[in-house]
Amino acid sequence: MPEAPWNEGEEPLSFLYNSWYCAGWSGDLKTDPIGIKLLDQELVLYRKQDGAVVCLTGICPHRFAPLWRGAVVGDAIRCGYHGLEFGAEGRCIRNPHGSGAIAPGAHIRAYPVVEKSGALWVWMGDPESLDESQIVAFDFVEDRARWSGTTGYLRINANYQLVIDNLLDLTHSAYIHVNTVGVSADDWIGETKMEYNFHTDGRVINSDYIFRNSPPTPLFALFAGKDVGDVHVPMALHPASSLILDLTMTDLGQPKNEGVHMPSAHLLAPETESTCHYFYAISRSEKLGDDKITAAMGEIVRRAFVDEDAPMIQDVQGVMGDRDFFRMQPLILETDKAAVYARRTLAKLIRQERSPTDEGPATAEKERVEANV
Protein backbone atom coordinates (compact mmCIF):
# COMPACT_ATOMS: atom_id res chain seq x y z
CA MET A 1 0.00 0.00 0.00
CA PRO A 2 1.42 3.44 -0.86
CA GLU A 3 2.21 5.93 1.86
CA ALA A 4 -1.02 7.20 3.38
CA PRO A 5 -1.90 10.70 2.13
CA TRP A 6 -2.74 11.86 5.64
CA ASN A 7 -0.47 12.75 8.55
CA GLU A 8 0.22 10.05 11.09
CA GLY A 9 -2.01 10.47 14.11
CA GLU A 10 -4.71 12.30 12.16
CA GLU A 11 -8.02 10.81 11.04
CA PRO A 12 -7.70 10.04 7.30
CA LEU A 13 -10.12 11.57 4.84
CA SER A 14 -13.20 9.50 4.01
CA PHE A 15 -12.20 8.50 0.49
CA LEU A 16 -11.88 5.08 -1.07
CA TYR A 17 -8.44 5.03 -2.70
CA ASN A 18 -8.70 1.61 -4.31
CA SER A 19 -11.13 2.73 -6.98
CA TRP A 20 -11.06 4.18 -10.48
CA TYR A 21 -12.10 7.83 -10.70
CA CYS A 22 -12.93 9.83 -13.79
CA ALA A 23 -10.51 12.73 -14.23
CA GLY A 24 -12.02 14.10 -17.43
CA TRP A 25 -13.30 13.26 -20.89
CA SER A 26 -10.74 11.93 -23.38
CA GLY A 27 -11.74 14.47 -26.00
CA ASP A 28 -10.93 17.36 -23.66
CA LEU A 29 -7.27 16.35 -23.23
CA LYS A 30 -5.48 17.56 -26.34
CA THR A 31 -2.02 19.17 -26.52
CA ASP A 32 -2.04 21.21 -23.32
CA PRO A 33 -1.83 19.63 -19.84
CA ILE A 34 -4.83 19.80 -17.56
CA GLY A 35 -4.89 19.93 -13.77
CA ILE A 36 -7.38 18.42 -11.37
CA LYS A 37 -7.56 17.76 -7.63
CA LEU A 38 -8.75 14.26 -6.72
CA LEU A 39 -9.00 12.85 -3.20
CA ASP A 40 -7.37 16.06 -1.93
CA GLN A 41 -4.32 15.50 -4.17
CA GLU A 42 -3.24 17.80 -7.01
CA LEU A 43 -2.75 15.97 -10.32
CA VAL A 44 -1.67 16.87 -13.84
CA LEU A 45 -2.57 14.92 -16.98
CA TYR A 46 -1.05 15.22 -20.43
CA ARG A 47 -0.47 13.21 -23.61
CA LYS A 48 2.85 11.85 -24.79
CA GLN A 49 3.89 12.06 -28.42
CA ASP A 50 2.20 8.74 -29.18
CA GLY A 51 -1.06 9.95 -27.63
CA ALA A 52 -0.79 7.89 -24.44
CA VAL A 53 -1.99 9.66 -21.30
CA VAL A 54 0.26 10.42 -18.32
CA CYS A 55 -0.93 11.30 -14.83
CA LEU A 56 1.51 12.74 -12.29
CA THR A 57 1.43 14.60 -9.00
CA GLY A 58 0.44 18.08 -10.12
CA ILE A 59 2.83 20.13 -8.00
CA CYS A 60 6.48 20.83 -8.80
CA PRO A 61 8.58 19.86 -5.73
CA HIS A 62 10.84 22.90 -6.20
CA ARG A 63 8.53 25.83 -5.42
CA PHE A 64 5.19 24.01 -5.52
CA ALA A 65 3.99 25.53 -8.78
CA PRO A 66 1.01 23.79 -10.44
CA LEU A 67 2.40 21.76 -13.32
CA TRP A 68 -0.68 22.28 -15.48
CA ARG A 69 0.64 25.82 -15.98
CA GLY A 70 3.68 24.33 -17.70
CA ALA A 71 4.15 22.78 -21.13
CA VAL A 72 4.52 19.32 -22.62
CA VAL A 73 8.02 18.79 -24.05
CA GLY A 74 8.30 15.53 -25.93
CA ASP A 75 7.10 12.90 -23.45
CA ALA A 76 7.86 15.09 -20.41
CA ILE A 77 6.22 18.06 -18.73
CA ARG A 78 8.13 21.26 -18.05
CA CYS A 79 7.30 23.37 -15.00
CA GLY A 80 6.17 26.82 -16.08
CA TYR A 81 7.88 28.49 -13.11
CA HIS A 82 11.58 27.48 -13.30
CA GLY A 83 11.74 25.00 -16.15
CA LEU A 84 12.39 21.69 -14.38
CA GLU A 85 11.23 18.78 -16.54
CA PHE A 86 9.64 15.55 -15.34
CA GLY A 87 9.31 12.38 -17.37
CA ALA A 88 6.28 10.16 -17.65
CA GLU A 89 7.48 8.07 -14.69
CA GLY A 90 7.67 11.18 -12.49
CA ARG A 91 11.47 11.46 -12.35
CA CYS A 92 13.09 14.85 -12.94
CA ILE A 93 15.03 14.51 -16.18
CA ARG A 94 16.27 18.09 -16.67
CA ASN A 95 17.40 20.92 -14.41
CA PRO A 96 18.28 23.96 -16.56
CA HIS A 97 20.02 25.77 -13.67
CA GLY A 98 23.60 25.79 -12.42
CA SER A 99 25.48 22.60 -13.24
CA GLY A 100 22.24 20.87 -14.10
CA ALA A 101 22.62 18.40 -11.26
CA ILE A 102 19.43 16.54 -10.40
CA ALA A 103 18.86 15.78 -6.72
CA PRO A 104 18.04 12.13 -5.92
CA GLY A 105 14.71 13.19 -4.42
CA ALA A 106 13.65 15.17 -7.46
CA HIS A 107 10.72 13.05 -8.45
CA ILE A 108 6.96 13.06 -8.22
CA ARG A 109 4.44 10.22 -8.15
CA ALA A 110 3.07 8.71 -11.34
CA TYR A 111 -0.48 7.34 -11.19
CA PRO A 112 -1.98 4.61 -13.37
CA VAL A 113 -4.35 6.12 -15.92
CA VAL A 114 -6.57 4.38 -18.48
CA GLU A 115 -8.71 5.65 -21.35
CA LYS A 116 -11.99 3.78 -21.57
CA SER A 117 -15.54 4.62 -22.69
CA GLY A 118 -14.39 8.07 -23.77
CA ALA A 119 -13.18 8.99 -20.27
CA LEU A 120 -9.85 9.29 -18.42
CA TRP A 121 -9.68 7.00 -15.36
CA VAL A 122 -7.10 7.43 -12.59
CA TRP A 123 -6.16 4.90 -9.88
CA MET A 124 -4.82 6.52 -6.69
CA GLY A 125 -4.72 3.47 -4.43
CA ASP A 126 -2.56 0.42 -3.91
CA PRO A 127 -0.91 -0.57 -7.23
CA GLU A 128 -1.11 -4.20 -6.14
CA SER A 129 -4.92 -3.94 -6.01
CA LEU A 130 -5.34 -2.34 -9.44
CA ASP A 131 -7.98 -4.06 -11.58
CA GLU A 132 -8.94 -2.46 -14.91
CA SER A 133 -12.00 -4.69 -15.18
CA GLN A 134 -13.60 -2.59 -12.41
CA ILE A 135 -13.79 0.45 -14.71
CA VAL A 136 -17.41 0.87 -15.72
CA ALA A 137 -17.94 0.27 -19.45
CA PHE A 138 -20.40 2.07 -21.73
CA ASP A 139 -20.43 2.71 -25.48
CA PHE A 140 -22.69 5.73 -25.94
CA VAL A 141 -19.95 8.39 -25.77
CA GLU A 142 -17.69 6.98 -28.49
CA ASP A 143 -20.02 4.95 -30.73
CA ARG A 144 -21.53 7.71 -32.86
CA ALA A 145 -22.92 5.20 -35.36
CA ARG A 146 -25.50 4.15 -32.75
CA TRP A 147 -25.77 7.19 -30.46
CA SER A 148 -25.87 10.98 -30.57
CA GLY A 149 -25.23 13.08 -27.50
CA THR A 150 -22.97 15.31 -25.52
CA THR A 151 -20.67 15.40 -22.51
CA GLY A 152 -20.27 17.98 -19.77
CA TYR A 153 -18.78 18.87 -16.41
CA LEU A 154 -19.59 20.81 -13.28
CA ARG A 155 -17.95 21.24 -9.91
CA ILE A 156 -20.24 20.95 -6.90
CA ASN A 157 -19.51 22.47 -3.50
CA ALA A 158 -20.70 19.42 -1.60
CA ASN A 159 -19.50 15.99 -0.53
CA TYR A 160 -19.73 13.49 -3.36
CA GLN A 161 -21.94 11.14 -1.32
CA LEU A 162 -24.69 13.77 -1.33
CA VAL A 163 -24.62 13.62 -5.13
CA ILE A 164 -24.83 9.82 -5.00
CA ASP A 165 -27.87 10.19 -2.72
CA ASN A 166 -29.42 12.50 -5.30
CA LEU A 167 -28.85 10.13 -8.20
CA LEU A 168 -30.02 6.97 -6.47
CA ASP A 169 -33.34 8.56 -5.50
CA LEU A 170 -34.74 10.07 -8.68
CA THR A 171 -38.15 10.79 -7.18
CA HIS A 172 -36.82 14.32 -6.67
CA SER A 173 -37.16 14.80 -10.46
CA ALA A 174 -40.92 15.22 -9.97
CA TYR A 175 -40.29 18.27 -7.79
CA ILE A 176 -37.21 20.18 -8.93
CA HIS A 177 -36.86 18.94 -12.54
CA VAL A 178 -40.41 19.36 -13.86
CA ASN A 179 -39.24 21.58 -16.73
CA THR A 180 -36.07 19.66 -17.60
CA VAL A 181 -35.61 15.93 -16.95
CA GLY A 182 -38.77 15.05 -15.00
CA VAL A 183 -42.53 15.50 -15.02
CA SER A 184 -44.92 16.66 -12.31
CA ALA A 185 -45.51 14.68 -9.13
CA ASP A 186 -49.14 14.21 -10.15
CA ASP A 187 -47.91 12.15 -13.12
CA TRP A 188 -45.13 10.21 -11.40
CA ILE A 189 -45.63 9.88 -7.66
CA GLY A 190 -48.08 7.40 -6.18
CA GLU A 191 -48.41 3.68 -5.53
CA THR A 192 -50.29 3.00 -8.77
CA LYS A 193 -47.95 5.10 -10.91
CA MET A 194 -44.44 4.27 -9.69
CA GLU A 195 -42.68 0.92 -9.30
CA TYR A 196 -39.42 0.75 -7.35
CA ASN A 197 -36.86 -2.04 -7.11
CA PHE A 198 -33.62 -1.95 -5.10
CA HIS A 199 -31.21 -4.81 -5.75
CA THR A 200 -27.50 -5.59 -5.98
CA ASP A 201 -25.48 -7.40 -8.62
CA GLY A 202 -22.05 -8.19 -7.24
CA ARG A 203 -20.46 -4.81 -6.51
CA VAL A 204 -23.15 -2.89 -8.40
CA ILE A 205 -25.99 -1.21 -6.47
CA ASN A 206 -29.20 -0.75 -8.46
CA SER A 207 -32.04 1.71 -7.88
CA ASP A 208 -34.67 1.05 -10.53
CA TYR A 209 -37.90 2.96 -11.16
CA ILE A 210 -40.73 2.59 -13.64
CA PHE A 211 -43.19 5.47 -14.04
CA ARG A 212 -46.34 4.13 -15.68
CA ASN A 213 -48.67 5.98 -18.03
CA SER A 214 -46.41 9.03 -18.09
CA PRO A 215 -46.14 11.99 -20.44
CA PRO A 216 -42.66 12.43 -21.92
CA THR A 217 -40.12 14.44 -19.98
CA PRO A 218 -38.96 17.62 -21.75
CA LEU A 219 -35.87 15.66 -22.83
CA PHE A 220 -37.84 12.77 -24.31
CA ALA A 221 -40.23 15.22 -25.96
CA LEU A 222 -37.34 16.34 -28.18
CA PHE A 223 -37.17 13.04 -30.06
CA ALA A 224 -39.26 10.18 -28.58
CA GLY A 225 -42.43 10.87 -30.58
CA LYS A 226 -44.76 9.68 -27.79
CA ASP A 227 -47.55 11.52 -26.02
CA VAL A 228 -47.71 8.93 -23.24
CA GLY A 229 -45.87 5.78 -22.23
CA ASP A 230 -43.92 4.02 -19.52
CA VAL A 231 -40.65 5.63 -18.42
CA HIS A 232 -38.06 3.11 -17.23
CA VAL A 233 -35.40 4.63 -14.98
CA PRO A 234 -32.75 2.08 -13.90
CA MET A 235 -29.76 3.65 -12.12
CA ALA A 236 -26.66 1.57 -11.34
CA LEU A 237 -23.89 2.65 -8.94
CA HIS A 238 -20.46 1.14 -9.55
CA PRO A 239 -18.50 1.88 -6.34
CA ALA A 240 -16.95 4.11 -5.47
CA SER A 241 -18.85 6.77 -7.42
CA SER A 242 -19.63 6.02 -11.08
CA LEU A 243 -23.30 5.78 -12.04
CA ILE A 244 -24.99 4.70 -15.26
CA LEU A 245 -28.64 5.49 -16.07
CA ASP A 246 -30.28 3.59 -18.96
CA LEU A 247 -33.38 5.75 -19.33
CA THR A 248 -36.02 4.39 -21.72
CA MET A 249 -39.52 5.38 -22.79
CA THR A 250 -41.77 2.63 -24.17
CA ASP A 251 -45.34 2.29 -25.30
CA LEU A 252 -47.66 1.39 -22.43
CA GLY A 253 -46.96 -2.04 -21.00
CA GLN A 254 -44.00 -2.78 -23.29
CA PRO A 255 -40.65 -4.14 -22.03
CA LYS A 256 -37.76 -1.78 -21.55
CA ASN A 257 -35.75 -3.04 -24.53
CA GLU A 258 -38.59 -2.06 -26.90
CA GLY A 259 -38.34 1.64 -26.12
CA VAL A 260 -36.51 4.79 -27.13
CA HIS A 261 -33.22 4.87 -25.22
CA MET A 262 -31.48 7.83 -23.58
CA PRO A 263 -28.50 6.47 -21.62
CA SER A 264 -26.36 8.70 -19.43
CA ALA A 265 -23.20 8.48 -17.33
CA HIS A 266 -22.73 10.32 -14.04
CA LEU A 267 -19.08 10.02 -13.04
CA LEU A 268 -18.33 11.57 -9.67
CA ALA A 269 -14.84 12.19 -8.32
CA PRO A 270 -14.22 13.58 -4.82
CA GLU A 271 -12.07 16.70 -4.87
CA THR A 272 -12.07 17.37 -1.11
CA GLU A 273 -14.32 16.42 1.79
CA SER A 274 -16.74 19.16 0.77
CA THR A 275 -16.32 19.47 -3.02
CA CYS A 276 -16.52 17.09 -5.95
CA HIS A 277 -16.28 16.82 -9.72
CA TYR A 278 -19.27 15.73 -11.78
CA PHE A 279 -18.53 14.49 -15.31
CA TYR A 280 -21.68 13.63 -17.22
CA ALA A 281 -22.63 12.29 -20.65
CA ILE A 282 -26.04 11.80 -22.23
CA SER A 283 -26.98 10.24 -25.57
CA ARG A 284 -30.07 9.15 -27.52
CA SER A 285 -30.95 6.31 -29.88
CA GLU A 286 -33.17 8.31 -32.27
CA LYS A 287 -32.69 11.14 -34.82
CA LEU A 288 -28.93 10.76 -34.65
CA GLY A 289 -28.03 13.36 -37.24
CA ASP A 290 -30.00 16.27 -35.77
CA ASP A 291 -27.50 18.69 -34.21
CA LYS A 292 -30.28 20.98 -32.99
CA ILE A 293 -31.70 18.17 -30.85
CA THR A 294 -28.23 17.44 -29.48
CA ALA A 295 -27.75 21.11 -28.58
CA ALA A 296 -31.19 21.25 -26.95
CA MET A 297 -30.44 18.09 -24.95
CA GLY A 298 -27.20 19.61 -23.73
CA GLU A 299 -28.91 22.80 -22.61
CA ILE A 300 -31.73 20.99 -20.79
CA VAL A 301 -29.26 18.74 -18.97
CA ARG A 302 -27.07 21.75 -18.10
CA ARG A 303 -30.07 23.51 -16.57
CA ALA A 304 -31.09 20.39 -14.64
CA PHE A 305 -27.65 19.82 -13.15
CA VAL A 306 -26.25 23.33 -12.83
CA ASP A 307 -29.40 25.37 -12.06
CA GLU A 308 -31.50 22.78 -10.20
CA ASP A 309 -29.50 19.88 -8.71
CA ALA A 310 -26.31 21.69 -7.71
CA PRO A 311 -27.96 24.54 -5.71
CA MET A 312 -30.12 22.08 -3.77
CA ILE A 313 -27.23 19.71 -3.00
CA GLN A 314 -25.00 22.59 -1.99
CA ASP A 315 -27.70 23.93 0.31
CA VAL A 316 -27.98 20.49 1.90
CA GLN A 317 -24.23 20.53 2.47
CA GLY A 318 -24.54 23.96 4.02
CA VAL A 319 -27.19 22.74 6.45
CA MET A 320 -25.22 19.61 7.36
CA GLY A 321 -21.85 21.34 7.72
CA ASP A 322 -19.36 18.86 9.18
CA ARG A 323 -22.02 16.71 10.83
CA ASP A 324 -22.21 13.01 9.99
CA PHE A 325 -25.19 11.98 7.85
CA PHE A 326 -26.41 9.11 10.02
CA ARG A 327 -25.76 10.90 13.30
CA MET A 328 -28.25 13.52 12.14
CA GLN A 329 -30.83 10.69 12.21
CA PRO A 330 -32.32 11.22 8.73
CA LEU A 331 -35.88 10.14 8.04
CA ILE A 332 -35.64 7.08 5.79
CA LEU A 333 -38.25 6.49 3.06
CA GLU A 334 -38.87 3.29 1.10
CA THR A 335 -37.16 4.77 -1.96
CA ASP A 336 -34.01 5.50 0.09
CA LYS A 337 -32.98 1.84 0.21
CA ALA A 338 -30.29 2.11 -2.45
CA ALA A 339 -28.81 5.36 -1.14
CA VAL A 340 -28.63 4.07 2.44
CA TYR A 341 -27.10 0.79 1.31
CA ALA A 342 -24.59 2.69 -0.85
CA ARG A 343 -23.46 4.84 2.07
CA ARG A 344 -23.02 1.84 4.36
CA THR A 345 -21.26 -0.17 1.66
CA LEU A 346 -18.84 2.65 0.92
CA ALA A 347 -18.10 3.10 4.63
CA LYS A 348 -17.33 -0.62 4.91
CA LEU A 349 -15.07 -0.53 1.86
CA ILE A 350 -13.14 2.42 3.31
CA ARG A 351 -12.76 0.68 6.67
CA GLN A 352 -11.66 -2.51 4.97
CA GLU A 353 -9.09 -0.60 2.92
CA ARG A 354 -7.58 0.87 6.09
CA SER A 355 -7.85 -2.39 8.05
CA PRO A 356 -7.94 -5.35 5.63
CA THR A 357 -9.20 -7.67 8.37
CA ASP A 358 -12.41 -5.63 8.70
CA GLU A 359 -15.48 -7.19 7.09
CA GLY A 360 -16.51 -6.00 3.66
CA PRO A 361 -20.03 -5.36 2.34
CA ALA A 362 -22.20 -8.35 3.23
CA THR A 363 -25.60 -9.69 2.41
CA ALA A 364 -26.54 -9.23 6.06
CA GLU A 365 -26.02 -5.50 5.69
CA LYS A 366 -28.38 -5.40 2.73
CA GLU A 367 -30.97 -7.26 4.78
CA ARG A 368 -30.61 -4.75 7.61
CA VAL A 369 -31.12 -1.87 5.20
CA GLU A 370 -34.26 -3.43 3.80
CA ALA A 371 -35.58 -4.11 7.28
CA ASN A 372 -35.04 -0.52 8.39
CA VAL A 373 -36.91 1.25 5.57
XYZ file of C-alpha atoms in Angstrom:
373
model
C 0.000 0.000 0.000
C 1.419 3.439 -0.863
C 2.212 5.926 1.856
C -1.020 7.196 3.385
C -1.905 10.701 2.127
C -2.741 11.858 5.644
C -0.474 12.748 8.553
C 0.223 10.049 11.091
C -2.013 10.468 14.112
C -4.711 12.302 12.158
C -8.018 10.809 11.036
C -7.696 10.041 7.298
C -10.119 11.565 4.839
C -13.196 9.502 4.008
C -12.202 8.505 0.494
C -11.884 5.082 -1.069
C -8.443 5.030 -2.696
C -8.696 1.608 -4.312
C -11.133 2.727 -6.978
C -11.060 4.184 -10.485
C -12.102 7.826 -10.697
C -12.933 9.833 -13.786
C -10.510 12.731 -14.232
C -12.024 14.098 -17.431
C -13.305 13.256 -20.894
C -10.744 11.929 -23.376
C -11.739 14.465 -25.997
C -10.931 17.360 -23.665
C -7.268 16.347 -23.225
C -5.480 17.556 -26.336
C -2.020 19.166 -26.519
C -2.042 21.211 -23.317
C -1.833 19.630 -19.844
C -4.829 19.796 -17.555
C -4.891 19.931 -13.772
C -7.385 18.420 -11.372
C -7.563 17.761 -7.633
C -8.746 14.258 -6.724
C -9.004 12.854 -3.198
C -7.374 16.060 -1.928
C -4.316 15.502 -4.166
C -3.236 17.796 -7.007
C -2.752 15.971 -10.322
C -1.674 16.866 -13.842
C -2.570 14.918 -16.980
C -1.045 15.215 -20.433
C -0.466 13.208 -23.608
C 2.854 11.851 -24.785
C 3.894 12.061 -28.419
C 2.205 8.736 -29.182
C -1.059 9.953 -27.627
C -0.787 7.890 -24.441
C -1.990 9.662 -21.298
C 0.264 10.418 -18.325
C -0.932 11.303 -14.826
C 1.506 12.738 -12.291
C 1.430 14.603 -9.003
C 0.436 18.084 -10.121
C 2.834 20.125 -7.996
C 6.478 20.829 -8.797
C 8.581 19.855 -5.733
C 10.844 22.900 -6.204
C 8.526 25.827 -5.416
C 5.192 24.013 -5.525
C 3.991 25.535 -8.783
C 1.013 23.792 -10.445
C 2.403 21.765 -13.319
C -0.680 22.278 -15.484
C 0.640 25.821 -15.983
C 3.683 24.327 -17.701
C 4.146 22.782 -21.134
C 4.523 19.321 -22.623
C 8.016 18.789 -24.051
C 8.303 15.526 -25.929
C 7.101 12.899 -23.452
C 7.855 15.086 -20.412
C 6.221 18.056 -18.727
C 8.130 21.258 -18.045
C 7.301 23.370 -15.003
C 6.170 26.817 -16.081
C 7.884 28.488 -13.109
C 11.575 27.482 -13.303
C 11.741 24.997 -16.149
C 12.387 21.691 -14.380
C 11.231 18.783 -16.537
C 9.639 15.548 -15.336
C 9.309 12.383 -17.373
C 6.277 10.158 -17.647
C 7.478 8.072 -14.686
C 7.674 11.181 -12.494
C 11.468 11.459 -12.352
C 13.089 14.853 -12.941
C 15.033 14.514 -16.179
C 16.268 18.085 -16.672
C 17.404 20.921 -14.409
C 18.281 23.955 -16.560
C 20.015 25.775 -13.670
C 23.599 25.792 -12.424
C 25.484 22.601 -13.241
C 22.237 20.869 -14.101
C 22.618 18.403 -11.262
C 19.430 16.543 -10.401
C 18.859 15.777 -6.718
C 18.037 12.126 -5.917
C 14.713 13.190 -4.416
C 13.652 15.174 -7.457
C 10.717 13.049 -8.454
C 6.956 13.062 -8.220
C 4.445 10.224 -8.152
C 3.069 8.709 -11.340
C -0.476 7.342 -11.189
C -1.984 4.608 -13.373
C -4.348 6.122 -15.924
C -6.573 4.378 -18.485
C -8.706 5.655 -21.354
C -11.995 3.776 -21.572
C -15.538 4.619 -22.691
C -14.393 8.069 -23.770
C -13.176 8.994 -20.275
C -9.854 9.288 -18.417
C -9.678 6.997 -15.363
C -7.101 7.427 -12.593
C -6.160 4.903 -9.885
C -4.816 6.516 -6.691
C -4.716 3.469 -4.426
C -2.560 0.421 -3.910
C -0.912 -0.566 -7.232
C -1.111 -4.200 -6.143
C -4.922 -3.937 -6.013
C -5.343 -2.341 -9.440
C -7.976 -4.059 -11.582
C -8.936 -2.457 -14.906
C -11.999 -4.688 -15.176
C -13.598 -2.591 -12.413
C -13.792 0.447 -14.707
C -17.406 0.867 -15.723
C -17.937 0.273 -19.453
C -20.403 2.070 -21.734
C -20.434 2.714 -25.476
C -22.688 5.732 -25.945
C -19.954 8.390 -25.767
C -17.689 6.976 -28.492
C -20.025 4.949 -30.732
C -21.528 7.707 -32.857
C -22.918 5.203 -35.359
C -25.498 4.152 -32.750
C -25.773 7.189 -30.457
C -25.867 10.978 -30.570
C -25.235 13.078 -27.501
C -22.971 15.307 -25.520
C -20.671 15.397 -22.507
C -20.272 17.985 -19.767
C -18.781 18.873 -16.412
C -19.585 20.813 -13.278
C -17.948 21.242 -9.914
C -20.236 20.947 -6.901
C -19.510 22.473 -3.496
C -20.697 19.418 -1.601
C -19.503 15.991 -0.526
C -19.733 13.491 -3.364
C -21.935 11.144 -1.316
C -24.686 13.768 -1.331
C -24.620 13.621 -5.131
C -24.830 9.820 -5.004
C -27.875 10.190 -2.722
C -29.420 12.505 -5.298
C -28.846 10.132 -8.203
C -30.018 6.973 -6.471
C -33.338 8.559 -5.496
C -34.737 10.073 -8.677
C -38.150 10.792 -7.176
C -36.820 14.323 -6.669
C -37.163 14.799 -10.457
C -40.919 15.222 -9.969
C -40.290 18.270 -7.791
C -37.211 20.183 -8.929
C -36.862 18.942 -12.545
C -40.414 19.357 -13.862
C -39.245 21.579 -16.729
C -36.068 19.664 -17.604
C -35.607 15.934 -16.953
C -38.771 15.053 -14.996
C -42.527 15.503 -15.019
C -44.924 16.660 -12.313
C -45.509 14.685 -9.125
C -49.138 14.211 -10.151
C -47.913 12.155 -13.121
C -45.131 10.207 -11.396
C -45.626 9.883 -7.664
C -48.080 7.395 -6.176
C -48.405 3.677 -5.531
C -50.291 2.998 -8.770
C -47.949 5.101 -10.905
C -44.443 4.272 -9.688
C -42.678 0.924 -9.302
C -39.416 0.746 -7.349
C -36.859 -2.044 -7.107
C -33.622 -1.953 -5.098
C -31.206 -4.814 -5.752
C -27.499 -5.588 -5.977
C -25.479 -7.404 -8.619
C -22.051 -8.188 -7.241
C -20.461 -4.808 -6.511
C -23.152 -2.885 -8.399
C -25.989 -1.206 -6.469
C -29.203 -0.754 -8.461
C -32.038 1.708 -7.877
C -34.670 1.048 -10.533
C -37.898 2.960 -11.163
C -40.729 2.588 -13.640
C -43.195 5.467 -14.036
C -46.339 4.128 -15.681
C -48.672 5.983 -18.030
C -46.408 9.031 -18.089
C -46.142 11.988 -20.442
C -42.659 12.432 -21.917
C -40.124 14.436 -19.978
C -38.961 17.620 -21.749
C -35.868 15.656 -22.827
C -37.842 12.770 -24.309
C -40.233 15.224 -25.961
C -37.338 16.336 -28.177
C -37.167 13.038 -30.057
C -39.260 10.176 -28.584
C -42.425 10.870 -30.584
C -44.756 9.675 -27.793
C -47.550 11.515 -26.020
C -47.711 8.931 -23.240
C -45.866 5.776 -22.233
C -43.919 4.022 -19.515
C -40.651 5.635 -18.423
C -38.059 3.106 -17.229
C -35.403 4.635 -14.980
C -32.748 2.077 -13.898
C -29.765 3.648 -12.118
C -26.660 1.568 -11.340
C -23.893 2.646 -8.944
C -20.456 1.144 -9.548
C -18.499 1.877 -6.343
C -16.953 4.109 -5.467
C -18.852 6.769 -7.424
C -19.630 6.016 -11.080
C -23.300 5.775 -12.041
C -24.995 4.695 -15.258
C -28.638 5.486 -16.066
C -30.283 3.594 -18.956
C -33.380 5.749 -19.335
C -36.018 4.385 -21.718
C -39.525 5.384 -22.794
C -41.769 2.632 -24.167
C -45.336 2.291 -25.305
C -47.664 1.392 -22.433
C -46.958 -2.041 -21.005
C -44.002 -2.785 -23.294
C -40.649 -4.139 -22.031
C -37.760 -1.775 -21.554
C -35.749 -3.042 -24.528
C -38.593 -2.062 -26.904
C -38.337 1.638 -26.117
C -36.508 4.787 -27.132
C -33.219 4.875 -25.219
C -31.484 7.826 -23.582
C -28.496 6.466 -21.617
C -26.357 8.702 -19.433
C -23.199 8.485 -17.327
C -22.725 10.321 -14.041
C -19.075 10.018 -13.043
C -18.327 11.572 -9.665
C -14.843 12.193 -8.319
C -14.223 13.577 -4.818
C -12.073 16.701 -4.871
C -12.070 17.372 -1.108
C -14.322 16.424 1.792
C -16.744 19.163 0.774
C -16.322 19.471 -3.021
C -16.521 17.090 -5.953
C -16.275 16.824 -9.721
C -19.267 15.730 -11.777
C -18.535 14.495 -15.306
C -21.682 13.631 -17.223
C -22.631 12.287 -20.646
C -26.038 11.804 -22.229
C -26.985 10.243 -25.566
C -30.072 9.151 -27.516
C -30.945 6.314 -29.880
C -33.170 8.311 -32.273
C -32.693 11.141 -34.822
C -28.930 10.757 -34.647
C -28.033 13.361 -37.242
C -29.998 16.269 -35.769
C -27.498 18.693 -34.215
C -30.285 20.979 -32.991
C -31.696 18.168 -30.847
C -28.225 17.436 -29.478
C -27.745 21.108 -28.579
C -31.189 21.246 -26.952
C -30.436 18.090 -24.949
C -27.197 19.606 -23.727
C -28.915 22.797 -22.609
C -31.731 20.986 -20.787
C -29.255 18.742 -18.971
C -27.072 21.746 -18.097
C -30.072 23.513 -16.570
C -31.092 20.394 -14.638
C -27.647 19.817 -13.154
C -26.251 23.334 -12.828
C -29.396 25.369 -12.057
C -31.498 22.784 -10.196
C -29.498 19.883 -8.707
C -26.315 21.690 -7.710
C -27.960 24.538 -5.711
C -30.125 22.079 -3.766
C -27.234 19.705 -3.003
C -24.996 22.594 -1.987
C -27.696 23.934 0.309
C -27.985 20.492 1.904
C -24.232 20.528 2.466
C -24.542 23.965 4.023
C -27.191 22.736 6.447
C -25.219 19.615 7.357
C -21.852 21.338 7.718
C -19.358 18.862 9.180
C -22.020 16.708 10.826
C -22.207 13.007 9.985
C -25.192 11.978 7.849
C -26.414 9.106 10.017
C -25.756 10.902 13.298
C -28.249 13.518 12.139
C -30.835 10.692 12.206
C -32.319 11.216 8.726
C -35.877 10.136 8.044
C -35.643 7.076 5.787
C -38.247 6.487 3.061
C -38.871 3.293 1.096
C -37.164 4.766 -1.959
C -34.013 5.504 0.094
C -32.982 1.836 0.213
C -30.292 2.107 -2.454
C -28.807 5.358 -1.140
C -28.635 4.069 2.437
C -27.098 0.791 1.308
C -24.588 2.687 -0.850
C -23.457 4.842 2.074
C -23.015 1.844 4.357
C -21.261 -0.170 1.659
C -18.838 2.654 0.919
C -18.103 3.105 4.632
C -17.325 -0.617 4.910
C -15.068 -0.534 1.857
C -13.140 2.417 3.309
C -12.759 0.684 6.673
C -11.663 -2.509 4.972
C -9.094 -0.597 2.924
C -7.582 0.868 6.085
C -7.851 -2.387 8.045
C -7.937 -5.347 5.630
C -9.199 -7.673 8.369
C -12.406 -5.626 8.696
C -15.477 -7.187 7.094
C -16.514 -5.999 3.660
C -20.034 -5.363 2.337
C -22.199 -8.346 3.229
C -25.605 -9.692 2.414
C -26.537 -9.229 6.061
C -26.019 -5.496 5.691
C -28.383 -5.400 2.727
C -30.969 -7.261 4.784
C -30.606 -4.749 7.609
C -31.122 -1.869 5.197
C -34.264 -3.434 3.796
C -35.578 -4.107 7.280
C -35.040 -0.523 8.389
C -36.910 1.252 5.566
